[in-house]
PDB file of C-alpha atoms in Angstrom:
ATOM      1  CA  MET S  26     212.146 -23.226  21.588  1.00  0.00           C
ATOM      2  CA  ARG S  27     213.416 -25.422  24.498  1.00  0.00           C
ATOM      3  CA  SER S  28     211.264 -28.523  25.193  1.00  0.00           C
ATOM      4  CA  GLU S  29     211.012 -27.715  28.870  1.00  0.00           C
ATOM      5  CA  PRO S  30     208.175 -29.293  30.941  1.00  0.00           C
ATOM      6  CA  TRP S  31     205.913 -26.209  30.615  1.00  0.00           C
ATOM      7  CA  PHE S  32     206.309 -26.342  26.847  1.00  0.00           C
ATOM      8  CA  VAL S  33     205.545 -29.974  26.596  1.00  0.00           C
ATOM      9  CA  ASN S  34     202.487 -29.533  28.887  1.00  0.00           C
ATOM     10  CA  ALA S  35     201.280 -26.665  26.768  1.00  0.00           C
ATOM     11  CA  ILE S  36     201.504 -28.828  23.615  1.00  0.00           C
ATOM     12  CA  ALA S  37     199.368 -31.572  25.303  1.00  0.00           C
ATOM     13  CA  ARG S  38     196.821 -29.064  26.303  1.00  0.00           C
ATOM     14  CA  SER S  39     196.677 -27.179  22.937  1.00  0.00           C
ATOM     15  CA  PRO S  40     193.217 -27.528  21.440  1.00  0.00           C
ATOM     16  CA  SER S  41     194.914 -27.690  17.982  1.00  0.00           C
ATOM     17  CA  LEU S  42     197.000 -30.752  18.964  1.00  0.00           C
ATOM     18  CA  ILE S  43     194.929 -32.472  21.622  1.00  0.00           C
ATOM     19  CA  GLU S  44     193.662 -35.092  19.200  1.00  0.00           C
ATOM     20  CA  TYR S  45     197.164 -36.097  18.682  1.00  0.00           C
ATOM     21  CA  SER S  46     198.428 -35.801  22.255  1.00  0.00           C
ATOM     22  CA  SER S  47     195.326 -37.914  23.498  1.00  0.00           C
ATOM     23  CA  GLY S  48     196.038 -40.732  20.873  1.00  0.00           C
ATOM     24  CA  LEU S  49     192.973 -40.056  18.727  1.00  0.00           C
ATOM     25  CA  LYS S  50     195.227 -39.381  15.638  1.00  0.00           C
ATOM     26  CA  THR S  51     198.842 -40.097  14.855  1.00  0.00           C
ATOM     27  CA  LEU S  52     201.263 -37.688  13.537  1.00  0.00           C
ATOM     28  CA  ASP S  53     202.796 -38.757  10.249  1.00  0.00           C
ATOM     29  CA  THR S  54     206.176 -37.050  10.900  1.00  0.00           C
ATOM     30  CA  ILE S  55     207.936 -35.600  13.811  1.00  0.00           C
ATOM     31  CA  TYR S  56     211.101 -33.477  13.288  1.00  0.00           C
ATOM     32  CA  LEU S  57     213.581 -33.541  16.133  1.00  0.00           C
ATOM     33  CA  ASP S  58     216.546 -31.322  16.832  1.00  0.00           C
ATOM     34  CA  THR S  59     219.359 -33.754  17.517  1.00  0.00           C
ATOM     35  CA  SER S  60     221.929 -31.238  18.578  1.00  0.00           C
ATOM     36  CA  PHE S  61     222.128 -32.773  22.012  1.00  0.00           C
ATOM     37  CA  VAL S  62     221.301 -36.449  22.083  1.00  0.00           C
ATOM     38  CA  GLU S  63     223.591 -37.585  24.909  1.00  0.00           C
ATOM     39  CA  ASP S  64     222.255 -38.483  28.284  1.00  0.00           C
ATOM     40  CA  ILE S  65     222.980 -35.234  29.997  1.00  0.00           C
ATOM     41  CA  ASP S  66     220.677 -33.300  32.461  1.00  0.00           C
ATOM     42  CA  PHE S  67     219.938 -29.834  31.206  1.00  0.00           C
ATOM     43  CA  PRO S  68     218.530 -27.420  33.830  1.00  0.00           C
ATOM     44  CA  THR S  69     215.417 -25.431  32.960  1.00  0.00           C
ATOM     45  CA  LYS S  70     215.677 -21.727  32.002  1.00  0.00           C
ATOM     46  CA  SER S  71     214.068 -20.664  35.277  1.00  0.00           C
ATOM     47  CA  GLU S  72     216.769 -22.674  37.226  1.00  0.00           C
ATOM     48  CA  GLY S  73     219.510 -21.091  35.292  1.00  0.00           C
ATOM     49  CA  ILE S  74     218.126 -17.599  35.885  1.00  0.00           C
ATOM     50  CA  ARG S  75     217.762 -18.324  39.554  1.00  0.00           C
ATOM     51  CA  GLU S  76     221.444 -19.259  39.868  1.00  0.00           C
ATOM     52  CA  LEU S  77     222.491 -16.236  37.872  1.00  0.00           C
ATOM     53  CA  LEU S  78     220.466 -13.832  40.129  1.00  0.00           C
ATOM     54  CA  GLN S  79     222.015 -15.465  43.279  1.00  0.00           C
ATOM     55  CA  LYS S  80     225.549 -14.936  41.984  1.00  0.00           C
ATOM     56  CA  VAL S  81     224.935 -11.383  40.689  1.00  0.00           C
ATOM     57  CA  SER S  82     223.360 -10.381  43.949  1.00  0.00           C
ATOM     58  CA  ARG S  83     226.698 -11.116  45.702  1.00  0.00           C
ATOM     59  CA  TYR S  84     228.559  -8.285  43.944  1.00  0.00           C
ATOM     60  CA  PRO S  85     228.780  -4.692  45.262  1.00  0.00           C
ATOM     61  CA  ALA S  86     226.151  -2.236  44.069  1.00  0.00           C
ATOM     62  CA  ASP S  87     228.591  -0.399  41.755  1.00  0.00           C
ATOM     63  CA  THR S  88     229.747  -3.546  39.896  1.00  0.00           C
ATOM     64  CA  VAL S  89     229.588  -3.197  36.061  1.00  0.00           C
ATOM     65  CA  PHE S  90     228.457  -6.332  34.296  1.00  0.00           C
ATOM     66  CA  HIS S  91     228.394  -7.443  30.643  1.00  0.00           C
ATOM     67  CA  PHE S  92     226.030 -10.127  29.532  1.00  0.00           C
ATOM     68  CA  GLN S  93     226.801 -11.571  26.118  1.00  0.00           C
ATOM     69  CA  ALA S  94     223.446 -12.008  24.453  1.00  0.00           C
ATOM     70  CA  TRP S  95     224.344 -12.888  20.782  1.00  0.00           C
ATOM     71  CA  THR S  96     221.121 -14.600  19.813  1.00  0.00           C
ATOM     72  CA  TYR S  97     217.439 -14.547  20.511  1.00  0.00           C
ATOM     73  CA  GLY S  98     216.094 -16.265  23.621  1.00  0.00           C
ATOM     74  CA  TYR S  99     217.707 -14.208  26.462  1.00  0.00           C
ATOM     75  CA  GLU S 100     214.978 -11.723  26.782  1.00  0.00           C
ATOM     76  CA  ASP S 101     213.768 -13.362  29.956  1.00  0.00           C
ATOM     77  CA  VAL S 102     217.213 -13.017  31.434  1.00  0.00           C
ATOM     78  CA  TRP S 103     217.350  -9.333  30.783  1.00  0.00           C
ATOM     79  CA  ILE S 104     213.915  -8.746  32.399  1.00  0.00           C
ATOM     80  CA  ALA S 105     214.767 -10.954  35.378  1.00  0.00           C
ATOM     81  CA  LEU S 106     218.070  -9.132  35.948  1.00  0.00           C
ATOM     82  CA  SER S 107     216.447  -5.755  35.632  1.00  0.00           C
ATOM     83  CA  LYS S 108     213.672  -6.662  38.164  1.00  0.00           C
ATOM     84  CA  ALA S 109     216.203  -8.213  40.592  1.00  0.00           C
ATOM     85  CA  LEU S 110     218.725  -5.370  40.524  1.00  0.00           C
ATOM     86  CA  GLY S 111     216.181  -2.510  40.363  1.00  0.00           C
ATOM     87  CA  SER S 112     214.057  -0.909  42.998  1.00  0.00           C
ATOM     88  CA  LYS S 113     210.423  -0.168  43.478  1.00  0.00           C
ATOM     89  CA  THR S 114     210.833   3.365  42.174  1.00  0.00           C
ATOM     90  CA  GLN S 115     213.448   2.915  39.429  1.00  0.00           C
ATOM     91  CA  THR S 116     213.909   0.451  36.542  1.00  0.00           C
ATOM     92  CA  PHE S 117     217.281  -1.016  36.395  1.00  0.00           C
ATOM     93  CA  GLN S 118     218.203  -0.648  32.710  1.00  0.00           C
ATOM     94  CA  ILE S 119     220.608  -2.563  30.419  1.00  0.00           C
ATOM     95  CA  HIS S 120     222.675  -0.911  27.789  1.00  0.00           C
ATOM     96  CA  VAL S 121     222.432  -2.427  24.398  1.00  0.00           C
ATOM     97  CA  ASP S 122     223.806  -1.287  21.037  1.00  0.00           C
ATOM     98  CA  GLU S 123     221.657   0.563  18.455  1.00  0.00           C
ATOM     99  CA  TYR S 124     221.169  -2.706  16.369  1.00  0.00           C
ATOM    100  CA  LYS S 125     219.591  -4.704  19.337  1.00  0.00           C
ATOM    101  CA  MET S 126     217.436  -1.752  20.388  1.00  0.00           C
ATOM    102  CA  LEU S 127     215.989  -1.194  16.885  1.00  0.00           C
ATOM    103  CA  MET S 128     215.250  -4.921  16.653  1.00  0.00           C
ATOM    104  CA  PHE S 129     213.256  -5.066  19.806  1.00  0.00           C
ATOM    105  CA  ARG S 130     211.545  -1.642  19.192  1.00  0.00           C
ATOM    106  CA  SER S 131     210.177  -3.118  16.021  1.00  0.00           C
ATOM    107  CA  LEU S 132     208.078  -5.366  18.244  1.00  0.00           C
ATOM    108  CA  VAL S 133     205.904  -2.599  19.016  1.00  0.00           C
ATOM    109  CA  ALA S 134     203.407  -1.324  16.433  1.00  0.00           C
ATOM    110  CA  THR S 135     201.192   1.716  16.358  1.00  0.00           C
ATOM    111  CA  ASN S 136     198.619   2.775  13.839  1.00  0.00           C
ATOM    112  CA  PRO S 137     200.089   5.904  12.167  1.00  0.00           C
ATOM    113  CA  ASN S 138     196.707   7.076  10.966  1.00  0.00           C
ATOM    114  CA  GLU S 139     195.391   7.441  14.580  1.00  0.00           C
ATOM    115  CA  LYS S 140     196.812  10.200  16.709  1.00  0.00           C
ATOM    116  CA  PHE S 141     195.971   8.567  20.028  1.00  0.00           C
ATOM    117  CA  ALA S 142     196.218   4.921  18.961  1.00  0.00           C
ATOM    118  CA  SER S 143     197.392   2.447  21.579  1.00  0.00           C
ATOM    119  CA  SER S 144     200.440   0.482  20.908  1.00  0.00           C
ATOM    120  CA  LEU S 145     200.458  -3.256  20.039  1.00  0.00           C
ATOM    121  CA  HIS S 146     203.150  -5.364  21.472  1.00  0.00           C
ATOM    122  CA  LEU S 147     203.873  -8.242  19.049  1.00  0.00           C
ATOM    123  CA  CYS S 148     205.348 -10.588  21.817  1.00  0.00           C
ATOM    124  CA  PRO S 149     204.740 -10.809  25.686  1.00  0.00           C
ATOM    125  CA  GLU S 150     208.414  -9.762  26.414  1.00  0.00           C
ATOM    126  CA  ALA S 151     208.224  -6.457  24.404  1.00  0.00           C
ATOM    127  CA  PRO S 152     206.795  -4.203  27.146  1.00  0.00           C
ATOM    128  CA  GLY S 153     209.283  -5.195  29.671  1.00  0.00           C
ATOM    129  CA  LEU S 154     212.084  -4.643  27.097  1.00  0.00           C
ATOM    130  CA  VAL S 155     211.161  -1.374  25.465  1.00  0.00           C
ATOM    131  CA  GLY S 156     208.484   0.142  27.533  1.00  0.00           C
ATOM    132  CA  PHE S 157     204.722   0.683  27.531  1.00  0.00           C
ATOM    133  CA  MET S 158     202.032   3.203  28.354  1.00  0.00           C
ATOM    134  CA  CYS S 159     199.669   2.543  31.284  1.00  0.00           C
ATOM    135  CA  GLY S 160     196.868   5.135  31.131  1.00  0.00           C
ATOM    136  CA  ASN S 161     198.741   8.360  30.566  1.00  0.00           C
ATOM    137  CA  THR S 162     201.916   7.272  32.321  1.00  0.00           C
ATOM    138  CA  TYR S 163     204.943   5.845  30.383  1.00  0.00           C
ATOM    139  CA  HIS S 164     206.861   3.000  31.968  1.00  0.00           C
ATOM    140  CA  ALA S 165     210.387   2.490  30.689  1.00  0.00           C
ATOM    141  CA  GLY S 166     211.598  -0.852  29.546  1.00  0.00           C
ATOM    142  CA  CYS S 167     214.726  -2.525  30.780  1.00  0.00           C
ATOM    143  CA  LEU S 168     216.747  -1.895  27.527  1.00  0.00           C
ATOM    144  CA  THR S 169     218.412   1.499  26.979  1.00  0.00           C
ATOM    145  CA  ARG S 170     220.990   3.333  24.897  1.00  0.00           C
ATOM    146  CA  ASP S 171     222.464   5.049  27.966  1.00  0.00           C
ATOM    147  CA  GLU S 172     226.043   3.892  28.240  1.00  0.00           C
ATOM    148  CA  THR S 173     226.286   4.851  31.939  1.00  0.00           C
ATOM    149  CA  ALA S 174     224.144   1.801  32.895  1.00  0.00           C
ATOM    150  CA  ARG S 175     225.726  -0.867  35.161  1.00  0.00           C
ATOM    151  CA  LEU S 176     224.681  -3.842  32.991  1.00  0.00           C
ATOM    152  CA  HIS S 177     225.573  -4.052  29.449  1.00  0.00           C
ATOM    153  CA  SER S 178     224.851  -6.328  26.490  1.00  0.00           C
ATOM    154  CA  CYS S 179     226.332  -4.013  23.797  1.00  0.00           C
ATOM    155  CA  GLU S 180     227.932  -5.479  20.658  1.00  0.00           C
ATOM    156  CA  LYS S 181     230.940  -7.678  20.929  1.00  0.00           C
ATOM    157  CA  GLY S 182     233.971  -6.144  19.357  1.00  0.00           C
ATOM    158  CA  ASN S 183     232.355  -2.572  19.460  1.00  0.00           C
ATOM    159  CA  TYR S 184     232.003  -2.133  23.201  1.00  0.00           C
ATOM    160  CA  CYS S 185     230.804   1.208  24.577  1.00  0.00           C
ATOM    161  CA  THR S 186     232.976   3.548  26.560  1.00  0.00           C
ATOM    162  CA  THR S 187     231.966   2.279  30.070  1.00  0.00           C
ATOM    163  CA  VAL S 188     232.787  -1.339  29.244  1.00  0.00           C
ATOM    164  CA  LYS S 189     236.043  -0.400  27.758  1.00  0.00           C
ATOM    165  CA  ASN S 190     237.098   1.712  30.674  1.00  0.00           C
ATOM    166  CA  SER S 191     235.633  -0.285  33.603  1.00  0.00           C
ATOM    167  CA  SER S 192     236.520  -3.388  35.515  1.00  0.00           C
ATOM    168  CA  VAL S 193     233.834  -5.545  34.124  1.00  0.00           C
ATOM    169  CA  VAL S 194     232.268  -8.843  35.362  1.00  0.00           C
ATOM    170  CA  TRP S 195     231.646 -10.849  32.272  1.00  0.00           C
ATOM    171  CA  ILE S 196     228.528 -13.092  32.257  1.00  0.00           C
ATOM    172  CA  ARG S 197     228.815 -15.887  29.805  1.00  0.00           C
ATOM    173  CA  PRO S 198     225.838 -18.308  29.381  1.00  0.00           C
ATOM    174  CA  ILE S 199     226.412 -21.974  29.785  1.00  0.00           C
ATOM    175  CA  ILE S 200     224.017 -24.876  28.924  1.00  0.00           C
ATOM    176  CA  THR S 201     224.730 -27.288  31.850  1.00  0.00           C
ATOM    177  CA  ARG S 202     227.336 -28.632  34.135  1.00  0.00           C
ATOM    178  CA  LEU S 203     228.773 -32.161  33.745  1.00  0.00           C
ATOM    179  CA  PRO S 204     229.077 -34.529  36.657  1.00  0.00           C
ATOM    180  CA  ASP S 205     232.766 -33.760  36.897  1.00  0.00           C
ATOM    181  CA  GLY S 206     232.049 -29.997  37.369  1.00  0.00           C
ATOM    182  CA  GLN S 207     232.909 -28.939  33.817  1.00  0.00           C
ATOM    183  CA  THR S 208     230.680 -26.325  32.148  1.00  0.00           C
ATOM    184  CA  VAL S 209     229.281 -26.747  28.656  1.00  0.00           C
ATOM    185  CA  ALA S 210     229.312 -23.298  26.986  1.00  0.00           C
ATOM    186  CA  GLU S 211     226.349 -22.070  24.835  1.00  0.00           C
ATOM    187  CA  LEU S 212     227.873 -22.090  21.309  1.00  0.00           C
ATOM    188  CA  GLY S 213     224.865 -21.545  19.227  1.00  0.00           C
ATOM    189  CA  VAL S 214     224.262 -25.129  18.182  1.00  0.00           C
ATOM    190  CA  GLY S 215     221.479 -25.418  15.698  1.00  0.00           C
ATOM    191  CA  GLY S 216     221.973 -22.072  14.066  1.00  0.00           C
ATOM    192  CA  GLY S 217     221.207 -18.561  15.216  1.00  0.00           C
ATOM    193  CA  GLY S 218     224.552 -18.192  16.783  1.00  0.00           C
ATOM    194  CA  ASP S 219     224.915 -14.529  15.914  1.00  0.00           C
ATOM    195  CA  ASP S 220     221.381 -13.301  15.271  1.00  0.00           C
ATOM    196  CA  LEU S 221     221.958 -10.163  17.361  1.00  0.00           C
ATOM    197  CA  GLU S 222     225.345  -9.315  15.945  1.00  0.00           C
ATOM    198  CA  ARG S 223     225.645  -7.074  13.060  1.00  0.00           C
ATOM    199  CA  GLU S 224     227.306  -8.360   9.891  1.00  0.00           C
ATOM    200  CA  ALA S 225     228.482  -6.593   6.839  1.00  0.00           C
ATOM    201  CA  GLU S 226     226.504  -7.769   3.785  1.00  0.00           C
ATOM    202  CA  LEU S 227     228.808  -6.138   1.264  1.00  0.00           C
ATOM    203  CA  ASP S 228     232.651  -6.560   0.899  1.00  0.00           C
ATOM    204  CA  TYR S 229     234.703  -3.697   2.054  1.00  0.00           C
ATOM    205  CA  LEU S 230     236.015  -1.473  -0.702  1.00  0.00           C
ATOM    206  CA  SER S 231     239.689  -1.171  -1.214  1.00  0.00           C
ATOM    207  CA  PRO S 232     241.260   2.186  -2.267  1.00  0.00           C
ATOM    208  CA  GLU S 233     241.657   0.760  -5.707  1.00  0.00           C
ATOM    209  CA  ASP S 234     237.950  -0.095  -5.896  1.00  0.00           C
ATOM    210  CA  VAL S 235     237.009   3.488  -4.682  1.00  0.00           C
ATOM    211  CA  LYS S 236     239.293   4.977  -7.405  1.00  0.00           C
ATOM    212  CA  SER S 237     237.732   2.730 -10.101  1.00  0.00           C
ATOM    213  CA  LEU S 238     234.182   3.880  -9.037  1.00  0.00           C
ATOM    214  CA  LEU S 239     235.201   7.630  -9.155  1.00  0.00           C
ATOM    215  CA  GLU S 240     236.835   7.233 -12.614  1.00  0.00           C
ATOM    216  CA  ALA S 241     233.676   5.326 -13.949  1.00  0.00           C
TER     217      ALA S 241
END
């Protein structure tokens, strides 16, 4: 969680923490993430999204984009891009790989024992990502498995056919710009650098290993 102004204000107003934020009690320990301790100005997420939307809007309507979302926290970016590039009658969808889609679909829960049970979204971003029902009408989310989409966040190293065969504009997140104009790339400092990338948990079997298993 980024300690942006809205987040700090939310802590100050939290009924669970107001006795500490008002000085009635003192916290024993505060744990700080010191990944970035230099005196550098970091724009808020909303400022970053605004700049991204301004730049994306300059491209022709048939441009194919790829946004590298390799960790959690970019859900707001997906939703903002979908809304900005879509229309009043059609949702602009973003192609993701099966792993990402399954991860975000797991944020929707339905009681299997009730035939007409309503769905429960486990986070506020879930409806915008994977869809929701409003009355008897289904509204699609911004994520899709359709490879013909113009915006992609499919898995690095296993891109879909559209990304492989198209002239793609690559969107790579940055943290901030230094006074000299250099950009500081988002490298996953603090962990979680590849949360949304699949990783083999077992070593690959060599032909000799397979032969040994068959003979066992």
